[in-house]
Amino acid sequence: MLQLKNIETYYGGIQALKGIDISVDKGEVVTLIGSNGAGKSTTLKSISGLVKVKTGNIVYNGTEIANKPAHETSLLGIAHVPEGRRIFPRLTVKENLLMGSFSVKNKRVINERIERAFHYFPKLKDRLEQKGGTMSGGEQQMLAISRALMMEPKLLMLDEPSMGLAPIIVEQIFEIIKELNQEGLTILLVEQNAYQALQIAHRGYVIQTGEIKLQGNGFDLIKNEEVREAYLA
Ligand code: ATP
């Protein structure tokens, strides 16, 4: 479904990605793990078009998408839930959800998608009129994921969905990621919470200072000495 070949991305003179090669097959959960500043978020931003790629190719379902703007990649079915959630704090939960389906005109389809969001996150149902910014961190993460689902993406990219959340909420979010995948959604997951991410991932990549250092299936990476020392300690 998605192949990155030799991706190099810069912020001014700083090279954040130094030739990244990763692939995601349809139906997989693939995770990117690595320390702060390794280049995980930049990889997702390079895919969705939030930052410009200097060299390399990003092929998505047979189409070259490197340097396509974010609104185009989103119309192609790539949803990006950024780090820190970025919901619209002054808009209500319902308005936030509707922003996710801006390209859909059919009201019935929109309502079906809202119902589907409630299936995963029943709590949102009672909160439709609440302002997004007054929700708890966990609720905002649920809203951010639901908003991304409103466009019925083919590829869901999640940037640190567990960040700053209580362990019980983290469990719930990981359960839902697993469920979404079991229902057919392909997921690219960036996580600092390497252990939990590798447990639900089919495959993983370890990024270090803008390069892929290791790759393998989730189980093998959990057992890998280097990974255990650096990321699971
Ligand atoms: P974190 O988990 O801390 O977000 P990360 O692995 O996602 O880490 P990135 O955010 O992709 O890392 O950052 C990769 C490198 O690019 C870092 O050295 C970072 O300082 C740099 N960087 C990221 N965003 C910018 C920016 N807007 N301007 C300049 N440098 C940036």
PDB file of C-alpha atoms and ligand atoms in Angstrom:
ATOM      1  CA  MET A   1       0.000   0.000   0.000  1.00  0.00           C
ATOM      2  CA  LEU A   2       2.758   2.464   0.986  1.00  0.00           C
ATOM      3  CA  GLN A   3       6.462   2.490   0.168  1.00  0.00           C
ATOM      4  CA  LEU A   4       8.985   5.119   1.204  1.00  0.00           C
ATOM      5  CA  LYS A   5      12.270   4.934  -0.663  1.00  0.00           C
ATOM      6  CA  ASN A   6      15.330   6.875   0.418  1.00  0.00           C
ATOM      7  CA  ILE A   7      13.357   9.760   1.954  1.00  0.00           C
ATOM      8  CA  GLU A   8      15.414  12.758   3.010  1.00  0.00           C
ATOM      9  CA  THR A   9      13.687  15.648   4.754  1.00  0.00           C
ATOM     10  CA  TYR A  10      15.252  18.857   6.034  1.00  0.00           C
ATOM     11  CA  TYR A  11      14.170  21.684   8.322  1.00  0.00           C
ATOM     12  CA  GLY A  12      16.269  24.511   6.900  1.00  0.00           C
ATOM     13  CA  GLY A  13      19.820  23.246   7.197  1.00  0.00           C
ATOM     14  CA  ILE A  14      18.958  20.427   9.609  1.00  0.00           C
ATOM     15  CA  GLN A  15      18.578  17.001   8.055  1.00  0.00           C
ATOM     16  CA  ALA A  16      15.823  15.209   9.989  1.00  0.00           C
ATOM     17  CA  LEU A  17      15.501  12.136   7.713  1.00  0.00           C
ATOM     18  CA  LYS A  18      18.606  10.605   6.135  1.00  0.00           C
ATOM     19  CA  GLY A  19      17.262   8.142   3.608  1.00  0.00           C
ATOM     20  CA  ILE A  20      14.279   6.381   5.171  1.00  0.00           C
ATOM     21  CA  ASP A  21      12.961   3.173   3.565  1.00  0.00           C
ATOM     22  CA  ILE A  22       9.771   1.760   5.003  1.00  0.00           C
ATOM     23  CA  SER A  23       6.751  -0.060   3.671  1.00  0.00           C
ATOM     24  CA  VAL A  24       3.250  -0.715   4.919  1.00  0.00           C
ATOM     25  CA  ASP A  25       1.115  -3.475   3.422  1.00  0.00           C
ATOM     26  CA  LYS A  26      -2.652  -3.356   3.267  1.00  0.00           C
ATOM     27  CA  GLY A  27      -4.161  -4.680   6.506  1.00  0.00           C
ATOM     28  CA  GLU A  28      -1.022  -4.251   8.615  1.00  0.00           C
ATOM     29  CA  VAL A  29      -0.263  -2.355  11.791  1.00  0.00           C
ATOM     30  CA  VAL A  30       3.273  -1.033  11.376  1.00  0.00           C
ATOM     31  CA  THR A  31       4.959   0.881  14.153  1.00  0.00           C
ATOM     32  CA  LEU A  32       7.853   3.337  14.167  1.00  0.00           C
ATOM     33  CA  ILE A  33       9.704   3.505  17.442  1.00  0.00           C
ATOM     34  CA  GLY A  34      12.679   5.594  18.500  1.00  0.00           C
ATOM     35  CA  SER A  35      13.801   8.220  20.966  1.00  0.00           C
ATOM     36  CA  ASN A  36      12.903  11.895  21.048  1.00  0.00           C
ATOM     37  CA  GLY A  37      13.978  13.691  17.909  1.00  0.00           C
ATOM     38  CA  ALA A  38      14.725  10.484  15.972  1.00  0.00           C
ATOM     39  CA  GLY A  39      12.489  11.531  13.078  1.00  0.00           C
ATOM     40  CA  LYS A  40       9.278   9.589  13.689  1.00  0.00           C
ATOM     41  CA  SER A  41       6.923  12.568  13.435  1.00  0.00           C
ATOM     42  CA  THR A  42       8.836  13.911  10.456  1.00  0.00           C
ATOM     43  CA  THR A  43       8.317  10.583   8.679  1.00  0.00           C
ATOM     44  CA  LEU A  44       4.538  10.857   9.131  1.00  0.00           C
ATOM     45  CA  LYS A  45       4.585  14.528   8.098  1.00  0.00           C
ATOM     46  CA  SER A  46       6.582  13.649   4.986  1.00  0.00           C
ATOM     47  CA  ILE A  47       3.911  11.102   4.022  1.00  0.00           C
ATOM     48  CA  SER A  48       0.898  13.329   4.660  1.00  0.00           C
ATOM     49  CA  GLY A  49       2.519  16.344   3.012  1.00  0.00           C
ATOM     50  CA  LEU A  50       2.886  18.565   6.074  1.00  0.00           C
ATOM     51  CA  VAL A  51       6.603  18.933   5.352  1.00  0.00           C
ATOM     52  CA  LYS A  52       8.446  18.949   2.056  1.00  0.00           C
ATOM     53  CA  VAL A  53      10.621  16.006   1.111  1.00  0.00           C
ATOM     54  CA  LYS A  54      13.970  16.816  -0.479  1.00  0.00           C
ATOM     55  CA  THR A  55      14.696  13.493  -2.159  1.00  0.00           C
ATOM     56  CA  GLY A  56      13.162  10.052  -2.456  1.00  0.00           C
ATOM     57  CA  ASN A  57       9.846   8.517  -3.398  1.00  0.00           C
ATOM     58  CA  ILE A  58       6.627   7.889  -1.540  1.00  0.00           C
ATOM     59  CA  VAL A  59       4.355   5.562  -3.464  1.00  0.00           C
ATOM     60  CA  TYR A  60       0.834   5.048  -2.171  1.00  0.00           C
ATOM     61  CA  ASN A  61      -1.384   2.548  -3.969  1.00  0.00           C
ATOM     62  CA  GLY A  62       0.717   2.953  -7.081  1.00  0.00           C
ATOM     63  CA  THR A  63       0.733   6.778  -7.054  1.00  0.00           C
ATOM     64  CA  GLU A  64       3.739   8.968  -6.289  1.00  0.00           C
ATOM     65  CA  ILE A  65       2.653  11.275  -3.466  1.00  0.00           C
ATOM     66  CA  ALA A  66       5.942  12.827  -2.288  1.00  0.00           C
ATOM     67  CA  ASN A  67       5.326  16.563  -1.848  1.00  0.00           C
ATOM     68  CA  LYS A  68       1.617  16.355  -2.550  1.00  0.00           C
ATOM     69  CA  PRO A  69      -0.096  18.827  -0.193  1.00  0.00           C
ATOM     70  CA  ALA A  70      -1.898  17.507   2.888  1.00  0.00           C
ATOM     71  CA  HIS A  71      -5.411  18.172   1.550  1.00  0.00           C
ATOM     72  CA  GLU A  72      -4.619  15.947  -1.456  1.00  0.00           C
ATOM     73  CA  THR A  73      -3.150  13.060   0.541  1.00  0.00           C
ATOM     74  CA  SER A  74      -6.176  13.218   2.807  1.00  0.00           C
ATOM     75  CA  LEU A  75      -8.526  12.958  -0.174  1.00  0.00           C
ATOM     76  CA  LEU A  76      -6.524   9.907  -1.289  1.00  0.00           C
ATOM     77  CA  GLY A  77      -7.409   8.236   2.015  1.00  0.00           C
ATOM     78  CA  ILE A  78      -4.447   9.014   4.260  1.00  0.00           C
ATOM     79  CA  ALA A  79      -5.527  10.295   7.687  1.00  0.00           C
ATOM     80  CA  HIS A  80      -2.910  11.804   9.998  1.00  0.00           C
ATOM     81  CA  VAL A  81      -3.664  12.242  13.706  1.00  0.00           C
ATOM     82  CA  PRO A  82      -0.795  14.492  14.793  1.00  0.00           C
ATOM     83  CA  GLU A  83       1.084  14.447  18.062  1.00  0.00           C
ATOM     84  CA  GLY A  84      -0.675  16.508  20.702  1.00  0.00           C
ATOM     85  CA  ARG A  85      -4.058  15.726  19.133  1.00  0.00           C
ATOM     86  CA  ARG A  86      -4.782  19.190  17.693  1.00  0.00           C
ATOM     87  CA  ILE A  87      -8.531  19.112  17.924  1.00  0.00           C
ATOM     88  CA  PHE A  88     -10.338  22.444  17.550  1.00  0.00           C
ATOM     89  CA  PRO A  89     -10.704  23.519  21.206  1.00  0.00           C
ATOM     90  CA  ARG A  90     -13.440  26.116  20.671  1.00  0.00           C
ATOM     91  CA  LEU A  91     -15.585  23.893  18.478  1.00  0.00           C
ATOM     92  CA  THR A  92     -17.962  21.356  19.959  1.00  0.00           C
ATOM     93  CA  VAL A  93     -17.335  17.632  19.704  1.00  0.00           C
ATOM     94  CA  LYS A  94     -19.918  17.416  16.927  1.00  0.00           C
ATOM     95  CA  GLU A  95     -18.370  20.297  14.999  1.00  0.00           C
ATOM     96  CA  ASN A  96     -14.949  18.689  15.358  1.00  0.00           C
ATOM     97  CA  LEU A  97     -16.320  15.445  13.927  1.00  0.00           C
ATOM     98  CA  LEU A  98     -17.959  17.293  11.032  1.00  0.00           C
ATOM     99  CA  MET A  99     -14.614  18.926  10.178  1.00  0.00           C
ATOM    100  CA  GLY A 100     -13.338  15.410   9.534  1.00  0.00           C
ATOM    101  CA  SER A 101     -15.956  14.793   6.864  1.00  0.00           C
ATOM    102  CA  PHE A 102     -15.735  18.141   5.102  1.00  0.00           C
ATOM    103  CA  SER A 103     -15.457  16.451   1.720  1.00  0.00           C
ATOM    104  CA  VAL A 104     -18.704  14.479   2.201  1.00  0.00           C
ATOM    105  CA  LYS A 105     -21.959  16.129   1.195  1.00  0.00           C
ATOM    106  CA  ASN A 106     -24.436  13.347   1.915  1.00  0.00           C
ATOM    107  CA  LYS A 107     -25.991  13.863   5.382  1.00  0.00           C
ATOM    108  CA  ARG A 108     -26.954  10.216   5.751  1.00  0.00           C
ATOM    109  CA  VAL A 109     -23.362   9.119   5.128  1.00  0.00           C
ATOM    110  CA  ILE A 110     -22.111  11.702   7.655  1.00  0.00           C
ATOM    111  CA  ASN A 111     -24.585  10.468  10.291  1.00  0.00           C
ATOM    112  CA  GLU A 112     -23.572   6.855   9.673  1.00  0.00           C
ATOM    113  CA  ARG A 113     -19.960   7.799  10.228  1.00  0.00           C
ATOM    114  CA  ILE A 114     -20.789   9.643  13.446  1.00  0.00           C
ATOM    115  CA  GLU A 115     -22.620   6.519  14.642  1.00  0.00           C
ATOM    116  CA  ARG A 116     -19.574   4.459  13.771  1.00  0.00           C
ATOM    117  CA  ALA A 117     -17.394   6.797  15.854  1.00  0.00           C
ATOM    118  CA  PHE A 118     -19.793   6.199  18.779  1.00  0.00           C
ATOM    119  CA  HIS A 119     -19.333   2.471  18.317  1.00  0.00           C
ATOM    120  CA  TYR A 120     -15.615   2.851  19.072  1.00  0.00           C
ATOM    121  CA  PHE A 121     -15.916   5.729  21.512  1.00  0.00           C
ATOM    122  CA  PRO A 122     -19.371   5.591  23.180  1.00  0.00           C
ATOM    123  CA  LYS A 123     -18.378   8.388  25.560  1.00  0.00           C
ATOM    124  CA  LEU A 124     -18.468  10.932  22.752  1.00  0.00           C
ATOM    125  CA  LYS A 125     -22.200  10.404  22.312  1.00  0.00           C
ATOM    126  CA  ASP A 126     -23.069  12.260  25.529  1.00  0.00           C
ATOM    127  CA  ARG A 127     -20.556  14.991  24.794  1.00  0.00           C
ATOM    128  CA  LEU A 128     -21.607  16.181  21.355  1.00  0.00           C
ATOM    129  CA  GLU A 129     -22.263  19.751  22.472  1.00  0.00           C
ATOM    130  CA  GLN A 130     -19.225  19.999  24.771  1.00  0.00           C
ATOM    131  CA  LYS A 131     -16.367  22.221  23.581  1.00  0.00           C
ATOM    132  CA  GLY A 132     -13.427  20.094  22.454  1.00  0.00           C
ATOM    133  CA  GLY A 133     -10.959  22.055  24.563  1.00  0.00           C
ATOM    134  CA  THR A 134     -12.814  21.214  27.791  1.00  0.00           C
ATOM    135  CA  MET A 135     -12.506  17.444  27.255  1.00  0.00           C
ATOM    136  CA  SER A 136      -9.891  15.433  29.161  1.00  0.00           C
ATOM    137  CA  GLY A 137      -6.683  14.403  27.410  1.00  0.00           C
ATOM    138  CA  GLY A 138      -7.969  10.891  26.780  1.00  0.00           C
ATOM    139  CA  GLU A 139     -11.297  12.166  25.465  1.00  0.00           C
ATOM    140  CA  GLN A 140      -9.489  14.584  23.147  1.00  0.00           C
ATOM    141  CA  GLN A 141      -7.383  11.727  21.790  1.00  0.00           C
ATOM    142  CA  MET A 142     -10.568   9.727  21.185  1.00  0.00           C
ATOM    143  CA  LEU A 143     -12.081  12.733  19.433  1.00  0.00           C
ATOM    144  CA  ALA A 144      -8.962  13.216  17.305  1.00  0.00           C
ATOM    145  CA  ILE A 145      -9.068   9.575  16.183  1.00  0.00           C
ATOM    146  CA  SER A 146     -12.830   9.766  15.568  1.00  0.00           C
ATOM    147  CA  ARG A 147     -12.390  12.905  13.498  1.00  0.00           C
ATOM    148  CA  ALA A 148      -9.801  11.107  11.367  1.00  0.00           C
ATOM    149  CA  LEU A 149     -12.179   8.145  10.952  1.00  0.00           C
ATOM    150  CA  MET A 150     -14.906  10.488   9.660  1.00  0.00           C
ATOM    151  CA  MET A 151     -13.126  10.575   6.296  1.00  0.00           C
ATOM    152  CA  GLU A 152     -13.109   6.749   6.153  1.00  0.00           C
ATOM    153  CA  PRO A 153      -9.380   6.576   5.540  1.00  0.00           C
ATOM    154  CA  LYS A 154      -7.571   3.654   3.967  1.00  0.00           C
ATOM    155  CA  LEU A 155      -4.413   4.400   5.958  1.00  0.00           C
ATOM    156  CA  LEU A 156      -4.595   5.800   9.482  1.00  0.00           C
ATOM    157  CA  MET A 157      -1.385   7.388  10.794  1.00  0.00           C
ATOM    158  CA  LEU A 158      -1.296   7.959  14.541  1.00  0.00           C
ATOM    159  CA  ASP A 159       1.459  10.048  16.133  1.00  0.00           C
ATOM    160  CA  GLU A 160       1.941   9.103  19.785  1.00  0.00           C
ATOM    161  CA  PRO A 161      -1.698   8.435  20.629  1.00  0.00           C
ATOM    162  CA  SER A 162      -0.763   7.352  24.165  1.00  0.00           C
ATOM    163  CA  MET A 163       1.204  10.463  25.061  1.00  0.00           C
ATOM    164  CA  GLY A 164       0.324  11.944  28.434  1.00  0.00           C
ATOM    165  CA  LEU A 165      -2.585   9.578  29.076  1.00  0.00           C
ATOM    166  CA  ALA A 166      -3.333   7.480  32.161  1.00  0.00           C
ATOM    167  CA  PRO A 167      -2.429   3.771  31.779  1.00  0.00           C
ATOM    168  CA  ILE A 168      -6.065   2.644  31.697  1.00  0.00           C
ATOM    169  CA  ILE A 169      -6.861   5.066  28.858  1.00  0.00           C
ATOM    170  CA  VAL A 170      -3.731   3.951  27.023  1.00  0.00           C
ATOM    171  CA  GLU A 171      -5.002   0.354  27.236  1.00  0.00           C
ATOM    172  CA  GLN A 172      -8.332   1.427  25.767  1.00  0.00           C
ATOM    173  CA  ILE A 173      -6.709   3.330  22.911  1.00  0.00           C
ATOM    174  CA  PHE A 174      -4.495   0.361  22.016  1.00  0.00           C
ATOM    175  CA  GLU A 175      -7.518  -1.966  22.137  1.00  0.00           C
ATOM    176  CA  ILE A 176      -9.353   0.293  19.717  1.00  0.00           C
ATOM    177  CA  ILE A 177      -6.361   0.495  17.381  1.00  0.00           C
ATOM    178  CA  LYS A 178      -6.336  -3.314  17.352  1.00  0.00           C
ATOM    179  CA  GLU A 179     -10.073  -3.460  16.689  1.00  0.00           C
ATOM    180  CA  LEU A 180      -9.871  -0.924  13.844  1.00  0.00           C
ATOM    181  CA  ASN A 181      -7.137  -3.013  12.272  1.00  0.00           C
ATOM    182  CA  GLN A 182      -9.098  -6.247  12.688  1.00  0.00           C
ATOM    183  CA  GLU A 183     -11.902  -4.574  10.777  1.00  0.00           C
ATOM    184  CA  GLY A 184      -9.522  -3.953   7.898  1.00  0.00           C
ATOM    185  CA  LEU A 185      -7.940  -0.554   8.501  1.00  0.00           C
ATOM    186  CA  THR A 186      -4.221  -0.246   7.751  1.00  0.00           C
ATOM    187  CA  ILE A 187      -2.360   1.606  10.506  1.00  0.00           C
ATOM    188  CA  LEU A 188       1.009   3.328  10.786  1.00  0.00           C
ATOM    189  CA  LEU A 189       1.661   4.006  14.448  1.00  0.00           C
ATOM    190  CA  VAL A 190       4.375   6.209  15.948  1.00  0.00           C
ATOM    191  CA  GLU A 191       4.965   5.470  19.612  1.00  0.00           C
ATOM    192  CA  GLN A 192       7.348   6.108  22.480  1.00  0.00           C
ATOM    193  CA  ASN A 193       5.443   3.402  24.292  1.00  0.00           C
ATOM    194  CA  ALA A 194       7.447   0.820  22.377  1.00  0.00           C
ATOM    195  CA  TYR A 195       6.352  -2.265  24.278  1.00  0.00           C
ATOM    196  CA  GLN A 196       2.635  -1.761  23.759  1.00  0.00           C
ATOM    197  CA  ALA A 197       3.105  -0.646  20.162  1.00  0.00           C
ATOM    198  CA  LEU A 198       5.196  -3.712  19.286  1.00  0.00           C
ATOM    199  CA  GLN A 199       2.643  -5.967  20.921  1.00  0.00           C
ATOM    200  CA  ILE A 200      -0.107  -4.917  18.552  1.00  0.00           C
ATOM    201  CA  ALA A 201       2.087  -4.342  15.476  1.00  0.00           C
ATOM    202  CA  HIS A 202       2.672  -6.861  12.724  1.00  0.00           C
ATOM    203  CA  ARG A 203       6.001  -5.187  11.986  1.00  0.00           C
ATOM    204  CA  GLY A 204       8.102  -2.388  13.370  1.00  0.00           C
ATOM    205  CA  TYR A 205      10.983  -0.099  12.473  1.00  0.00           C
ATOM    206  CA  VAL A 206      13.430   1.475  14.890  1.00  0.00           C
ATOM    207  CA  ILE A 207      14.449   4.988  13.837  1.00  0.00           C
ATOM    208  CA  GLN A 208      17.588   6.578  15.196  1.00  0.00           C
ATOM    209  CA  THR A 209      18.789  10.059  14.165  1.00  0.00           C
ATOM    210  CA  GLY A 210      16.888   9.994  10.906  1.00  0.00           C
ATOM    211  CA  GLU A 211      17.822   6.463   9.844  1.00  0.00           C
ATOM    212  CA  ILE A 212      16.223   3.035  10.131  1.00  0.00           C
ATOM    213  CA  LYS A 213      18.426   1.033  12.497  1.00  0.00           C
ATOM    214  CA  LEU A 214      16.392  -2.146  12.846  1.00  0.00           C
ATOM    215  CA  GLN A 215      13.259  -3.699  11.467  1.00  0.00           C
ATOM    216  CA  GLY A 216      11.343  -6.878  12.017  1.00  0.00           C
ATOM    217  CA  ASN A 217       8.103  -8.337  13.220  1.00  0.00           C
ATOM    218  CA  GLY A 218       6.733  -7.066  16.521  1.00  0.00           C
ATOM    219  CA  PHE A 219       7.606 -10.211  18.415  1.00  0.00           C
ATOM    220  CA  ASP A 220      11.229 -10.323  17.205  1.00  0.00           C
ATOM    221  CA  LEU A 221      11.787  -6.658  18.021  1.00  0.00           C
ATOM    222  CA  ILE A 222      10.423  -7.124  21.558  1.00  0.00           C
ATOM    223  CA  LYS A 223      12.974  -9.917  22.030  1.00  0.00           C
ATOM    224  CA  ASN A 224      15.855  -7.995  20.436  1.00  0.00           C
ATOM    225  CA  GLU A 225      18.569  -7.097  22.978  1.00  0.00           C
ATOM    226  CA  GLU A 226      19.277  -3.668  21.485  1.00  0.00           C
ATOM    227  CA  VAL A 227      15.585  -2.757  21.470  1.00  0.00           C
ATOM    228  CA  ARG A 228      15.132  -4.026  25.023  1.00  0.00           C
ATOM    229  CA  GLU A 229      18.017  -1.949  26.322  1.00  0.00           C
ATOM    230  CA  ALA A 230      17.254   1.260  24.456  1.00  0.00           C
ATOM    231  CA  TYR A 231      13.458   1.351  24.338  1.00  0.00           C
ATOM    232  CA  LEU A 232      11.919  -1.188  26.681  1.00  0.00           C
ATOM    233  CA  ALA A 233      14.013  -0.620  29.800  1.00  0.00           C
TER     234      ALA A 233
HETATM  235  P1  ATP B   1       9.474  13.272  19.264  1.00  0.00           P
HETATM  236  O1  ATP B   1       8.950  11.994  19.766  1.00  0.00           O
HETATM  237  O2  ATP B   1      10.293  14.006  20.283  1.00  0.00           O
HETATM  238  O3  ATP B   1       8.479  14.126  18.561  1.00  0.00           O
HETATM  239  P2  ATP B   1      10.432  12.397  16.682  1.00  0.00           P
HETATM  240  O4  ATP B   1      11.146  11.100  16.512  1.00  0.00           O
HETATM  241  O5  ATP B   1       9.030  12.451  16.255  1.00  0.00           O
HETATM  242  O6  ATP B   1      10.587  12.861  18.179  1.00  0.00           O
HETATM  243  P3  ATP B   1      10.855  14.599  14.916  1.00  0.00           P
HETATM  244  O7  ATP B   1       9.842  15.481  15.550  1.00  0.00           O
HETATM  245  O8  ATP B   1      10.522  13.984  13.625  1.00  0.00           O
HETATM  246  O9  ATP B   1      11.303  13.469  15.923  1.00  0.00           O
HETATM  247  O10 ATP B   1      12.205  15.444  14.778  1.00  0.00           O
HETATM  248  C1  ATP B   1      13.334  15.004  14.028  1.00  0.00           C
HETATM  249  C2  ATP B   1      14.399  16.093  14.041  1.00  0.00           C
HETATM  250  O11 ATP B   1      13.943  17.234  13.327  1.00  0.00           O
HETATM  251  C3  ATP B   1      14.778  16.599  15.429  1.00  0.00           C
HETATM  252  O12 ATP B   1      16.152  16.867  15.449  1.00  0.00           O
HETATM  253  C4  ATP B   1      13.974  17.882  15.567  1.00  0.00           C
HETATM  254  O13 ATP B   1      14.616  18.790  16.444  1.00  0.00           O
HETATM  255  C5  ATP B   1      13.972  18.389  14.150  1.00  0.00           C
HETATM  256  N1  ATP B   1      12.752  19.194  13.880  1.00  0.00           N
HETATM  257  C6  ATP B   1      11.470  18.755  13.964  1.00  0.00           C
HETATM  258  N2  ATP B   1      10.604  19.738  13.626  1.00  0.00           N
HETATM  259  C7  ATP B   1      11.354  20.817  13.321  1.00  0.00           C
HETATM  260  C8  ATP B   1      11.062  22.157  12.913  1.00  0.00           C
HETATM  261  N3  ATP B   1       9.793  22.562  12.705  1.00  0.00           N
HETATM  262  N4  ATP B   1      12.113  22.993  12.708  1.00  0.00           N
HETATM  263  C9  ATP B   1      13.391  22.579  12.882  1.00  0.00           C
HETATM  264  N5  ATP B   1      13.736  21.343  13.263  1.00  0.00           N
HETATM  265  C10 ATP B   1      12.746  20.463  13.492  1.00  0.00           C
END
